[in-house]
Amino acid sequence: MSSIQVVHSIDSCRLAVSKVRAQGHSVGFVPTMGALHNGHGSLIAAAVKECDFVVVSIFVNPLQFGASEDLSDYPSTFQQDCDLASTLGADLVFAPDTTEMASSTSLTTVSVAELSQRWEGASRLTHFDGVSTIVTKLFSIVGECKAYFGEKDFQQLAIVRRLAADLSLPVTVVGCPTVRTESGLALSSRNSYLSESQLQDATVISEALYTGKELIESGETDVVQIEQVITARVVQAERLSLDYVAVVDPTSLEPIDEVEGEVRLLIAAAVGETRLIDNMAAALGVVSNG
Ligand code: PAF
C-alpha cells in the first residue's frame, strides 16, 4: 500500500505545491494518463533525481481522444500507479476529476499550429489540441517546475516545448530517452492491447528504425533512399500496416530531403487494431542512442 499523498482537486494540488515552493524547494512534474510502465518510471526517477518535490498527475484526458478512439477502453491501474510513483520517490499524485479538468463549458483551446498538423496530427485531427490544452492547464496548476516528457511521443514533446516557450510559461521541459523492451519495442500503455504474437510483430517497428539509423550513420544522406529502406522492412512484415515513415528536422519536424547534422526518424504503424508510434535520433557518421 503506498503512502504517497493523493489529491483530486485543483485547489488542493495548487496548495500542496505552493507550500513546498514557499519553503524554497524545486518542483518536478510528470504528467501522465496512468497505466504507468517503466517508461513513466524513468521520467519519475529523473524528476526525483533533479527536483526536491515531485508531482505525478494521472488524468485520462478526454480532449485528446478522437470520436473513433474509445476513451473507456484506456487501461486504468490507479492503485498500482500510486504504488509505483511512491516507490520511485514521488511526493504527490494529482488525479483530478473530469468535470474540473476538462469542463464541457470551457471555450478555450490551446493549439500549436503547424507542429500539430503533420504526422500524428494528420490522422488524429484534434489530438494535439487536446494534449496542448490539458498540458497548459496542468502547467498553470503546478506552476514553476521542471516537467518531464518521454521522447517516445516525440511530436508531443516538440509541441509541449513550443507551447511552453511561446506562452512564456515558467516550465522547463525535459525530454527523456525512450525505454525499450529487450527486443527493442518502445514501451507504451498501448502495448497492453497486443497479444503475444502481436508483441513479436511490433518489434519490426524499432528494427526498421535501427536499419534507417545505421544507414545514416554509415553515410547515406538521401532521404528518399532512407525512407524506402525503412518502409521495405515494415512492408516485409505482412501483419503490420504502415501509416508513415519520415526523416525530419528534430525541432520543426518538417520533412527534409538531405541529411545534414542530426535528424529524427519517425514511424507510425498499426498492429491489428492498435496504432503504434516510434522514433529515433540519427546523425551522419555518429553512432548515438535512440
Ligand atoms: O503523454 C501522455 O500521457 C499525455 O498525452 C499527457 C501528456 C499526460 C497529456 O494528457
PDB file of C-alpha atoms and ligand atoms in Angstrom:
ATOM      1  CA  MET A   1       0.000   0.000   0.000  1.00  0.00           C
ATOM      2  CA  SER A   2       1.511   3.363  -0.956  1.00  0.00           C
ATOM      3  CA  SER A   3       1.785   6.266   1.481  1.00  0.00           C
ATOM      4  CA  ILE A   4       2.067   8.918  -1.203  1.00  0.00           C
ATOM      5  CA  GLN A   5      -0.214  11.954  -0.852  1.00  0.00           C
ATOM      6  CA  VAL A   6      -3.083  11.857  -3.370  1.00  0.00           C
ATOM      7  CA  VAL A   7      -5.146  14.959  -4.156  1.00  0.00           C
ATOM      8  CA  HIS A   8      -8.089  15.297  -6.507  1.00  0.00           C
ATOM      9  CA  SER A   9      -8.977  18.972  -6.655  1.00  0.00           C
ATOM     10  CA  ILE A  10      -7.107  21.710  -8.497  1.00  0.00           C
ATOM     11  CA  ASP A  11      -7.073  23.853  -5.333  1.00  0.00           C
ATOM     12  CA  SER A  12      -5.509  21.118  -3.202  1.00  0.00           C
ATOM     13  CA  CYS A  13      -2.824  20.498  -5.792  1.00  0.00           C
ATOM     14  CA  ARG A  14      -2.033  24.235  -6.006  1.00  0.00           C
ATOM     15  CA  LEU A  15      -1.936  24.497  -2.210  1.00  0.00           C
ATOM     16  CA  ALA A  16       0.387  21.497  -1.748  1.00  0.00           C
ATOM     17  CA  VAL A  17       2.809  22.715  -4.412  1.00  0.00           C
ATOM     18  CA  SER A  18       2.779  26.347  -3.309  1.00  0.00           C
ATOM     19  CA  LYS A  19       3.625  25.270   0.268  1.00  0.00           C
ATOM     20  CA  VAL A  20       6.764  23.408  -0.809  1.00  0.00           C
ATOM     21  CA  ARG A  21       7.734  26.177  -3.199  1.00  0.00           C
ATOM     22  CA  ALA A  22       7.391  28.730  -0.371  1.00  0.00           C
ATOM     23  CA  GLN A  23       9.917  26.625   1.560  1.00  0.00           C
ATOM     24  CA  GLY A  24      12.367  27.144  -1.317  1.00  0.00           C
ATOM     25  CA  HIS A  25      12.044  23.644  -2.798  1.00  0.00           C
ATOM     26  CA  SER A  26      12.211  22.932  -6.519  1.00  0.00           C
ATOM     27  CA  VAL A  27       9.277  21.147  -8.153  1.00  0.00           C
ATOM     28  CA  GLY A  28       9.386  18.330 -10.716  1.00  0.00           C
ATOM     29  CA  PHE A  29       6.261  17.371 -12.647  1.00  0.00           C
ATOM     30  CA  VAL A  30       5.430  14.193 -14.583  1.00  0.00           C
ATOM     31  CA  PRO A  31       2.087  14.416 -16.423  1.00  0.00           C
ATOM     32  CA  THR A  32       0.584  11.008 -17.266  1.00  0.00           C
ATOM     33  CA  MET A  33      -2.663   9.304 -18.164  1.00  0.00           C
ATOM     34  CA  GLY A  34      -1.936   6.483 -15.709  1.00  0.00           C
ATOM     35  CA  ALA A  35      -1.367   2.819 -16.628  1.00  0.00           C
ATOM     36  CA  LEU A  36       2.215   3.547 -15.659  1.00  0.00           C
ATOM     37  CA  HIS A  37       5.025   1.393 -17.071  1.00  0.00           C
ATOM     38  CA  ASN A  38       8.791   1.587 -16.795  1.00  0.00           C
ATOM     39  CA  GLY A  39       8.869   4.383 -19.387  1.00  0.00           C
ATOM     40  CA  HIS A  40       6.871   6.570 -16.980  1.00  0.00           C
ATOM     41  CA  GLY A  41       9.051   5.168 -14.199  1.00  0.00           C
ATOM     42  CA  SER A  42      12.141   6.575 -15.915  1.00  0.00           C
ATOM     43  CA  LEU A  43      10.500  10.033 -16.067  1.00  0.00           C
ATOM     44  CA  ILE A  44       9.590   9.917 -12.372  1.00  0.00           C
ATOM     45  CA  ALA A  45      13.104   8.699 -11.481  1.00  0.00           C
ATOM     46  CA  ALA A  46      14.660  11.565 -13.486  1.00  0.00           C
ATOM     47  CA  ALA A  47      12.370  14.094 -11.765  1.00  0.00           C
ATOM     48  CA  VAL A  48      13.149  12.682  -8.302  1.00  0.00           C
ATOM     49  CA  LYS A  49      16.881  12.884  -9.048  1.00  0.00           C
ATOM     50  CA  GLU A  50      16.753  16.520 -10.148  1.00  0.00           C
ATOM     51  CA  CYS A  51      13.955  18.085  -8.040  1.00  0.00           C
ATOM     52  CA  ASP A  52      13.063  18.359  -4.335  1.00  0.00           C
ATOM     53  CA  PHE A  53       9.332  17.667  -4.671  1.00  0.00           C
ATOM     54  CA  VAL A  54       7.776  15.583  -7.451  1.00  0.00           C
ATOM     55  CA  VAL A  55       4.169  15.712  -8.623  1.00  0.00           C
ATOM     56  CA  VAL A  56       2.765  12.953 -10.864  1.00  0.00           C
ATOM     57  CA  SER A  57      -0.573  13.737 -12.491  1.00  0.00           C
ATOM     58  CA  ILE A  58      -2.881  10.907 -13.533  1.00  0.00           C
ATOM     59  CA  PHE A  59      -5.645  12.050 -15.810  1.00  0.00           C
ATOM     60  CA  VAL A  60      -7.091  10.270 -18.827  1.00  0.00           C
ATOM     61  CA  ASN A  61      -7.681  13.352 -20.926  1.00  0.00           C
ATOM     62  CA  PRO A  62     -10.913  13.082 -22.948  1.00  0.00           C
ATOM     63  CA  LEU A  63      -9.895  16.067 -25.105  1.00  0.00           C
ATOM     64  CA  GLN A  64      -7.114  14.114 -26.814  1.00  0.00           C
ATOM     65  CA  PHE A  65      -9.291  11.157 -27.893  1.00  0.00           C
ATOM     66  CA  GLY A  66     -10.926  11.323 -31.318  1.00  0.00           C
ATOM     67  CA  ALA A  67     -14.519  10.266 -31.993  1.00  0.00           C
ATOM     68  CA  SER A  68     -13.336   6.855 -33.257  1.00  0.00           C
ATOM     69  CA  GLU A  69     -10.967   6.263 -30.308  1.00  0.00           C
ATOM     70  CA  ASP A  70     -12.579   4.617 -27.325  1.00  0.00           C
ATOM     71  CA  LEU A  71     -11.694   6.512 -24.196  1.00  0.00           C
ATOM     72  CA  SER A  72     -13.444   3.940 -21.998  1.00  0.00           C
ATOM     73  CA  ASP A  73     -11.021   1.221 -23.218  1.00  0.00           C
ATOM     74  CA  TYR A  74      -7.991   3.117 -21.915  1.00  0.00           C
ATOM     75  CA  PRO A  75      -6.242   0.937 -19.287  1.00  0.00           C
ATOM     76  CA  SER A  76      -6.627   2.043 -15.674  1.00  0.00           C
ATOM     77  CA  THR A  77      -4.361   0.796 -12.852  1.00  0.00           C
ATOM     78  CA  PHE A  78      -4.696   3.632 -10.334  1.00  0.00           C
ATOM     79  CA  GLN A  79      -3.557   1.901  -7.136  1.00  0.00           C
ATOM     80  CA  GLN A  80      -0.562   0.286  -8.874  1.00  0.00           C
ATOM     81  CA  ASP A  81       0.303   3.689 -10.370  1.00  0.00           C
ATOM     82  CA  CYS A  82       0.288   5.325  -6.928  1.00  0.00           C
ATOM     83  CA  ASP A  83       2.450   2.495  -5.564  1.00  0.00           C
ATOM     84  CA  LEU A  84       4.991   2.873  -8.377  1.00  0.00           C
ATOM     85  CA  ALA A  85       5.125   6.672  -8.027  1.00  0.00           C
ATOM     86  CA  SER A  86       5.600   6.269  -4.272  1.00  0.00           C
ATOM     87  CA  THR A  87       8.297   3.585  -4.609  1.00  0.00           C
ATOM     88  CA  LEU A  88      10.223   5.779  -7.008  1.00  0.00           C
ATOM     89  CA  GLY A  89      10.158   8.676  -4.546  1.00  0.00           C
ATOM     90  CA  ALA A  90       7.433  10.972  -5.946  1.00  0.00           C
ATOM     91  CA  ASP A  91       5.664  13.105  -3.336  1.00  0.00           C
ATOM     92  CA  LEU A  92       2.215  13.871  -4.696  1.00  0.00           C
ATOM     93  CA  VAL A  93      -0.260  12.265  -7.095  1.00  0.00           C
ATOM     94  CA  PHE A  94      -2.701  14.725  -8.653  1.00  0.00           C
ATOM     95  CA  ALA A  95      -5.702  12.798 -10.004  1.00  0.00           C
ATOM     96  CA  PRO A  96      -8.292  15.426 -10.934  1.00  0.00           C
ATOM     97  CA  ASP A  97     -11.819  14.620 -11.948  1.00  0.00           C
ATOM     98  CA  THR A  98     -13.011  15.274 -15.458  1.00  0.00           C
ATOM     99  CA  THR A  99     -15.579  17.954 -14.679  1.00  0.00           C
ATOM    100  CA  GLU A 100     -12.955  20.187 -13.123  1.00  0.00           C
ATOM    101  CA  MET A 101     -10.170  19.426 -15.570  1.00  0.00           C
ATOM    102  CA  ALA A 102     -11.996  19.326 -18.898  1.00  0.00           C
ATOM    103  CA  SER A 103     -15.280  21.076 -18.259  1.00  0.00           C
ATOM    104  CA  SER A 104     -17.779  20.802 -21.085  1.00  0.00           C
ATOM    105  CA  THR A 105     -18.456  24.544 -20.720  1.00  0.00           C
ATOM    106  CA  SER A 106     -14.837  25.571 -21.390  1.00  0.00           C
ATOM    107  CA  LEU A 107     -14.449  27.716 -24.513  1.00  0.00           C
ATOM    108  CA  THR A 108     -10.655  27.694 -24.630  1.00  0.00           C
ATOM    109  CA  THR A 109      -8.387  25.527 -26.778  1.00  0.00           C
ATOM    110  CA  VAL A 110      -4.607  25.766 -26.979  1.00  0.00           C
ATOM    111  CA  SER A 111      -3.352  24.944 -30.454  1.00  0.00           C
ATOM    112  CA  VAL A 112       0.286  24.830 -31.579  1.00  0.00           C
ATOM    113  CA  ALA A 113      -0.434  25.399 -35.279  1.00  0.00           C
ATOM    114  CA  GLU A 114       1.885  23.753 -37.853  1.00  0.00           C
ATOM    115  CA  LEU A 115       3.613  21.446 -35.384  1.00  0.00           C
ATOM    116  CA  SER A 116       0.279  19.782 -34.571  1.00  0.00           C
ATOM    117  CA  GLN A 117      -0.898  19.199 -38.117  1.00  0.00           C
ATOM    118  CA  ARG A 118       1.662  16.799 -39.566  1.00  0.00           C
ATOM    119  CA  TRP A 119       2.375  13.138 -38.815  1.00  0.00           C
ATOM    120  CA  GLU A 120       0.202  12.051 -35.872  1.00  0.00           C
ATOM    121  CA  GLY A 121      -1.891  15.191 -36.303  1.00  0.00           C
ATOM    122  CA  ALA A 122      -2.797  14.215 -39.870  1.00  0.00           C
ATOM    123  CA  SER A 123      -4.607  11.082 -38.772  1.00  0.00           C
ATOM    124  CA  ARG A 124      -5.670  12.243 -35.293  1.00  0.00           C
ATOM    125  CA  LEU A 125      -7.078  15.655 -36.176  1.00  0.00           C
ATOM    126  CA  THR A 126      -7.917  17.075 -32.740  1.00  0.00           C
ATOM    127  CA  HIS A 127      -5.435  15.027 -30.732  1.00  0.00           C
ATOM    128  CA  PHE A 128      -2.690  17.595 -30.206  1.00  0.00           C
ATOM    129  CA  ASP A 129      -5.078  20.452 -29.434  1.00  0.00           C
ATOM    130  CA  GLY A 130      -6.467  18.202 -26.694  1.00  0.00           C
ATOM    131  CA  VAL A 131      -2.948  17.478 -25.405  1.00  0.00           C
ATOM    132  CA  SER A 132      -1.859  21.140 -25.609  1.00  0.00           C
ATOM    133  CA  THR A 133      -4.961  22.409 -23.830  1.00  0.00           C
ATOM    134  CA  ILE A 134      -4.687  19.970 -20.932  1.00  0.00           C
ATOM    135  CA  VAL A 135      -0.902  20.279 -20.597  1.00  0.00           C
ATOM    136  CA  THR A 136      -1.212  24.089 -20.477  1.00  0.00           C
ATOM    137  CA  LYS A 137      -3.875  23.753 -17.779  1.00  0.00           C
ATOM    138  CA  LEU A 138      -1.712  21.300 -15.801  1.00  0.00           C
ATOM    139  CA  PHE A 139       1.271  23.667 -16.098  1.00  0.00           C
ATOM    140  CA  SER A 140      -0.895  26.530 -14.827  1.00  0.00           C
ATOM    141  CA  ILE A 141      -1.925  24.424 -11.795  1.00  0.00           C
ATOM    142  CA  VAL A 142       1.543  23.093 -10.900  1.00  0.00           C
ATOM    143  CA  GLY A 143       3.304  26.381 -11.683  1.00  0.00           C
ATOM    144  CA  GLU A 144       7.051  26.851 -11.930  1.00  0.00           C
ATOM    145  CA  CYS A 145       8.618  23.434 -12.406  1.00  0.00           C
ATOM    146  CA  LYS A 146      10.719  21.094 -14.497  1.00  0.00           C
ATOM    147  CA  ALA A 147       8.287  18.920 -16.491  1.00  0.00           C
ATOM    148  CA  TYR A 148       9.362  15.508 -17.778  1.00  0.00           C
ATOM    149  CA  PHE A 149       8.113  14.001 -21.057  1.00  0.00           C
ATOM    150  CA  GLY A 150       9.232  10.883 -22.932  1.00  0.00           C
ATOM    151  CA  GLU A 151      10.919  11.119 -26.327  1.00  0.00           C
ATOM    152  CA  LYS A 152       8.714   8.166 -27.278  1.00  0.00           C
ATOM    153  CA  ASP A 153       5.977  10.693 -28.122  1.00  0.00           C
ATOM    154  CA  PHE A 154       8.417  12.879 -29.998  1.00  0.00           C
ATOM    155  CA  GLN A 155       5.856  15.109 -31.695  1.00  0.00           C
ATOM    156  CA  GLN A 156       4.082  15.688 -28.375  1.00  0.00           C
ATOM    157  CA  LEU A 157       7.428  16.637 -26.800  1.00  0.00           C
ATOM    158  CA  ALA A 158       8.158  19.131 -29.609  1.00  0.00           C
ATOM    159  CA  ILE A 159       4.676  20.656 -29.230  1.00  0.00           C
ATOM    160  CA  VAL A 160       4.931  20.944 -25.440  1.00  0.00           C
ATOM    161  CA  ARG A 161       8.372  22.571 -25.706  1.00  0.00           C
ATOM    162  CA  ARG A 162       6.948  25.033 -28.209  1.00  0.00           C
ATOM    163  CA  LEU A 163       3.835  25.934 -26.201  1.00  0.00           C
ATOM    164  CA  ALA A 164       5.896  26.475 -23.038  1.00  0.00           C
ATOM    165  CA  ALA A 165       8.242  28.790 -24.986  1.00  0.00           C
ATOM    166  CA  ASP A 166       5.515  30.623 -26.935  1.00  0.00           C
ATOM    167  CA  LEU A 167       3.397  31.261 -23.824  1.00  0.00           C
ATOM    168  CA  SER A 168       6.448  32.084 -21.635  1.00  0.00           C
ATOM    169  CA  LEU A 169       5.355  29.502 -19.090  1.00  0.00           C
ATOM    170  CA  PRO A 170       7.667  29.111 -16.070  1.00  0.00           C
ATOM    171  CA  VAL A 171       8.281  25.478 -17.022  1.00  0.00           C
ATOM    172  CA  THR A 172      11.481  23.816 -18.182  1.00  0.00           C
ATOM    173  CA  VAL A 173      10.505  20.927 -20.438  1.00  0.00           C
ATOM    174  CA  VAL A 174      12.866  17.950 -20.116  1.00  0.00           C
ATOM    175  CA  GLY A 175      12.835  15.179 -22.752  1.00  0.00           C
ATOM    176  CA  CYS A 176      13.826  11.703 -21.530  1.00  0.00           C
ATOM    177  CA  PRO A 177      15.010   8.781 -23.703  1.00  0.00           C
ATOM    178  CA  THR A 178      12.570   6.100 -24.836  1.00  0.00           C
ATOM    179  CA  VAL A 179      12.613   2.943 -22.714  1.00  0.00           C
ATOM    180  CA  ARG A 180      12.540  -0.292 -24.752  1.00  0.00           C
ATOM    181  CA  THR A 181      11.974  -3.970 -24.089  1.00  0.00           C
ATOM    182  CA  GLU A 182      14.920  -6.311 -24.720  1.00  0.00           C
ATOM    183  CA  SER A 183      13.588  -6.893 -28.210  1.00  0.00           C
ATOM    184  CA  GLY A 184      13.606  -3.135 -28.910  1.00  0.00           C
ATOM    185  CA  LEU A 185       9.874  -2.415 -28.703  1.00  0.00           C
ATOM    186  CA  ALA A 186       9.254   1.067 -27.262  1.00  0.00           C
ATOM    187  CA  LEU A 187       7.265   0.883 -24.011  1.00  0.00           C
ATOM    188  CA  SER A 188       3.747   2.265 -24.374  1.00  0.00           C
ATOM    189  CA  SER A 189       0.496   1.900 -22.466  1.00  0.00           C
ATOM    190  CA  ARG A 190      -0.979   0.734 -25.782  1.00  0.00           C
ATOM    191  CA  ASN A 191       1.262  -2.354 -25.794  1.00  0.00           C
ATOM    192  CA  SER A 192      -1.210  -3.804 -23.277  1.00  0.00           C
ATOM    193  CA  TYR A 193      -3.715  -4.148 -26.152  1.00  0.00           C
ATOM    194  CA  LEU A 194      -1.342  -6.507 -28.039  1.00  0.00           C
ATOM    195  CA  SER A 195      -1.398 -10.310 -27.920  1.00  0.00           C
ATOM    196  CA  GLU A 196       1.897 -12.257 -27.518  1.00  0.00           C
ATOM    197  CA  SER A 197       2.209 -12.729 -31.277  1.00  0.00           C
ATOM    198  CA  GLN A 198       1.375  -9.070 -31.959  1.00  0.00           C
ATOM    199  CA  LEU A 199       4.082  -8.030 -29.490  1.00  0.00           C
ATOM    200  CA  GLN A 200       6.519 -10.070 -31.622  1.00  0.00           C
ATOM    201  CA  ASP A 201       5.200  -8.468 -34.819  1.00  0.00           C
ATOM    202  CA  ALA A 202       5.564  -4.982 -33.326  1.00  0.00           C
ATOM    203  CA  THR A 203       9.322  -5.353 -32.836  1.00  0.00           C
ATOM    204  CA  VAL A 204       9.712  -4.815 -36.607  1.00  0.00           C
ATOM    205  CA  ILE A 205       8.927  -1.124 -35.998  1.00  0.00           C
ATOM    206  CA  SER A 206      12.078  -0.467 -33.978  1.00  0.00           C
ATOM    207  CA  GLU A 207      14.121  -2.854 -36.165  1.00  0.00           C
ATOM    208  CA  ALA A 208      13.157  -0.751 -39.187  1.00  0.00           C
ATOM    209  CA  LEU A 209      14.218   2.434 -37.387  1.00  0.00           C
ATOM    210  CA  TYR A 210      17.562   0.900 -36.370  1.00  0.00           C
ATOM    211  CA  THR A 211      18.107  -0.051 -40.028  1.00  0.00           C
ATOM    212  CA  GLY A 212      17.488   3.567 -41.090  1.00  0.00           C
ATOM    213  CA  LYS A 213      19.687   4.915 -38.323  1.00  0.00           C
ATOM    214  CA  GLU A 214      22.572   2.609 -39.307  1.00  0.00           C
ATOM    215  CA  LEU A 215      22.198   3.641 -42.929  1.00  0.00           C
ATOM    216  CA  ILE A 216      22.539   7.325 -41.980  1.00  0.00           C
ATOM    217  CA  GLU A 217      25.423   6.635 -39.641  1.00  0.00           C
ATOM    218  CA  SER A 218      27.229   4.810 -42.433  1.00  0.00           C
ATOM    219  CA  GLY A 219      26.957   7.938 -44.611  1.00  0.00           C
ATOM    220  CA  GLU A 220      23.664   7.770 -46.555  1.00  0.00           C
ATOM    221  CA  THR A 221      22.193  11.270 -46.909  1.00  0.00           C
ATOM    222  CA  ASP A 222      19.427  10.744 -49.477  1.00  0.00           C
ATOM    223  CA  VAL A 223      16.150  10.815 -47.551  1.00  0.00           C
ATOM    224  CA  VAL A 224      14.121   9.105 -50.298  1.00  0.00           C
ATOM    225  CA  GLN A 225      16.551   6.185 -50.178  1.00  0.00           C
ATOM    226  CA  ILE A 226      16.494   6.024 -46.361  1.00  0.00           C
ATOM    227  CA  GLU A 227      12.689   6.133 -46.199  1.00  0.00           C
ATOM    228  CA  GLN A 228      12.471   3.389 -48.845  1.00  0.00           C
ATOM    229  CA  VAL A 229      14.711   1.072 -46.854  1.00  0.00           C
ATOM    230  CA  ILE A 230      12.732   1.623 -43.637  1.00  0.00           C
ATOM    231  CA  THR A 231       9.419   1.186 -45.476  1.00  0.00           C
ATOM    232  CA  ALA A 232      10.592  -2.050 -47.126  1.00  0.00           C
ATOM    233  CA  ARG A 233      11.498  -3.514 -43.726  1.00  0.00           C
ATOM    234  CA  VAL A 234       7.980  -2.830 -42.377  1.00  0.00           C
ATOM    235  CA  VAL A 235       6.150  -3.916 -45.529  1.00  0.00           C
ATOM    236  CA  GLN A 236       8.006  -7.266 -45.497  1.00  0.00           C
ATOM    237  CA  ALA A 237       6.356  -7.975 -42.144  1.00  0.00           C
ATOM    238  CA  GLU A 238       2.911  -8.628 -43.509  1.00  0.00           C
ATOM    239  CA  ARG A 239       0.984  -8.223 -40.277  1.00  0.00           C
ATOM    240  CA  LEU A 240       1.853  -4.524 -39.914  1.00  0.00           C
ATOM    241  CA  SER A 241       0.044  -1.738 -41.673  1.00  0.00           C
ATOM    242  CA  LEU A 242       2.338   1.241 -42.217  1.00  0.00           C
ATOM    243  CA  ASP A 243       0.949   4.760 -41.845  1.00  0.00           C
ATOM    244  CA  TYR A 244       4.081   6.868 -42.349  1.00  0.00           C
ATOM    245  CA  VAL A 245       7.849   6.838 -42.261  1.00  0.00           C
ATOM    246  CA  ALA A 246       9.608  10.204 -42.241  1.00  0.00           C
ATOM    247  CA  VAL A 247      13.057  11.687 -41.817  1.00  0.00           C
ATOM    248  CA  VAL A 248      12.559  15.121 -40.236  1.00  0.00           C
ATOM    249  CA  ASP A 249      14.230  18.108 -38.663  1.00  0.00           C
ATOM    250  CA  PRO A 250      14.307  17.324 -34.896  1.00  0.00           C
ATOM    251  CA  THR A 251      12.883  20.713 -33.833  1.00  0.00           C
ATOM    252  CA  SER A 252      10.411  21.791 -36.524  1.00  0.00           C
ATOM    253  CA  LEU A 253       9.524  18.195 -37.520  1.00  0.00           C
ATOM    254  CA  GLU A 254       9.500  19.422 -41.130  1.00  0.00           C
ATOM    255  CA  PRO A 255      10.447  16.772 -43.694  1.00  0.00           C
ATOM    256  CA  ILE A 256      13.940  17.143 -45.150  1.00  0.00           C
ATOM    257  CA  ASP A 257      15.495  15.986 -48.465  1.00  0.00           C
ATOM    258  CA  GLU A 258      19.089  15.537 -47.423  1.00  0.00           C
ATOM    259  CA  VAL A 259      20.559  14.505 -44.062  1.00  0.00           C
ATOM    260  CA  GLU A 260      22.855  17.144 -42.572  1.00  0.00           C
ATOM    261  CA  GLY A 261      23.654  17.029 -38.843  1.00  0.00           C
ATOM    262  CA  GLU A 262      21.116  15.386 -36.546  1.00  0.00           C
ATOM    263  CA  VAL A 263      17.719  14.207 -37.815  1.00  0.00           C
ATOM    264  CA  ARG A 264      14.796  12.285 -36.339  1.00  0.00           C
ATOM    265  CA  LEU A 265      13.297   9.186 -37.894  1.00  0.00           C
ATOM    266  CA  LEU A 266       9.546   8.926 -37.282  1.00  0.00           C
ATOM    267  CA  ILE A 267       7.279   5.963 -37.859  1.00  0.00           C
ATOM    268  CA  ALA A 268       3.631   5.006 -37.254  1.00  0.00           C
ATOM    269  CA  ALA A 269       2.167   1.582 -37.982  1.00  0.00           C
ATOM    270  CA  ALA A 270      -0.796  -0.450 -36.851  1.00  0.00           C
ATOM    271  CA  VAL A 271      -0.552  -3.956 -35.475  1.00  0.00           C
ATOM    272  CA  GLY A 272      -4.091  -5.291 -35.743  1.00  0.00           C
ATOM    273  CA  GLU A 273      -6.310  -2.517 -34.405  1.00  0.00           C
ATOM    274  CA  THR A 274      -3.523  -0.930 -32.354  1.00  0.00           C
ATOM    275  CA  ARG A 275      -1.676   2.048 -33.768  1.00  0.00           C
ATOM    276  CA  LEU A 276       1.928   2.330 -32.545  1.00  0.00           C
ATOM    277  CA  ILE A 277       4.461   5.114 -32.984  1.00  0.00           C
ATOM    278  CA  ASP A 278       8.198   5.189 -32.502  1.00  0.00           C
ATOM    279  CA  ASN A 279      11.147   7.412 -33.418  1.00  0.00           C
ATOM    280  CA  MET A 280      14.918   7.530 -33.255  1.00  0.00           C
ATOM    281  CA  ALA A 281      17.703  10.091 -33.424  1.00  0.00           C
ATOM    282  CA  ALA A 282      20.331   9.672 -36.141  1.00  0.00           C
ATOM    283  CA  ALA A 283      23.232  11.734 -37.383  1.00  0.00           C
ATOM    284  CA  LEU A 284      25.680  11.325 -40.237  1.00  0.00           C
ATOM    285  CA  GLY A 285      28.657   9.254 -39.197  1.00  0.00           C
ATOM    286  CA  VAL A 286      27.674   9.370 -35.498  1.00  0.00           C
ATOM    287  CA  VAL A 287      26.684   6.342 -33.511  1.00  0.00           C
ATOM    288  CA  SER A 288      24.204   7.668 -30.904  1.00  0.00           C
ATOM    289  CA  ASN A 289      21.479   6.224 -28.668  1.00  0.00           C
ATOM    290  CA  GLY A 290      17.867   6.022 -29.943  1.00  0.00           C
TER     291      GLY A 290
HETATM  292  O1  PAF B   1       1.632  11.531 -22.816  1.00  0.00           O
HETATM  293  C1  PAF B   1       0.581  11.478 -22.149  1.00  0.00           C
HETATM  294  O2  PAF B   1       0.379  10.592 -21.326  1.00  0.00           O
HETATM  295  C2  PAF B   1      -0.488  12.546 -22.361  1.00  0.00           C
HETATM  296  O3  PAF B   1      -0.542  12.931 -23.684  1.00  0.00           O
HETATM  297  C3  PAF B   1      -0.304  13.766 -21.424  1.00  0.00           C
HETATM  298  C4  PAF B   1       0.986  14.497 -21.697  1.00  0.00           C
HETATM  299  C5  PAF B   1      -0.348  13.320 -19.975  1.00  0.00           C
HETATM  300  C6  PAF B   1      -1.445  14.764 -21.643  1.00  0.00           C
HETATM  301  O4  PAF B   1      -2.686  14.195 -21.376  1.00  0.00           O
END
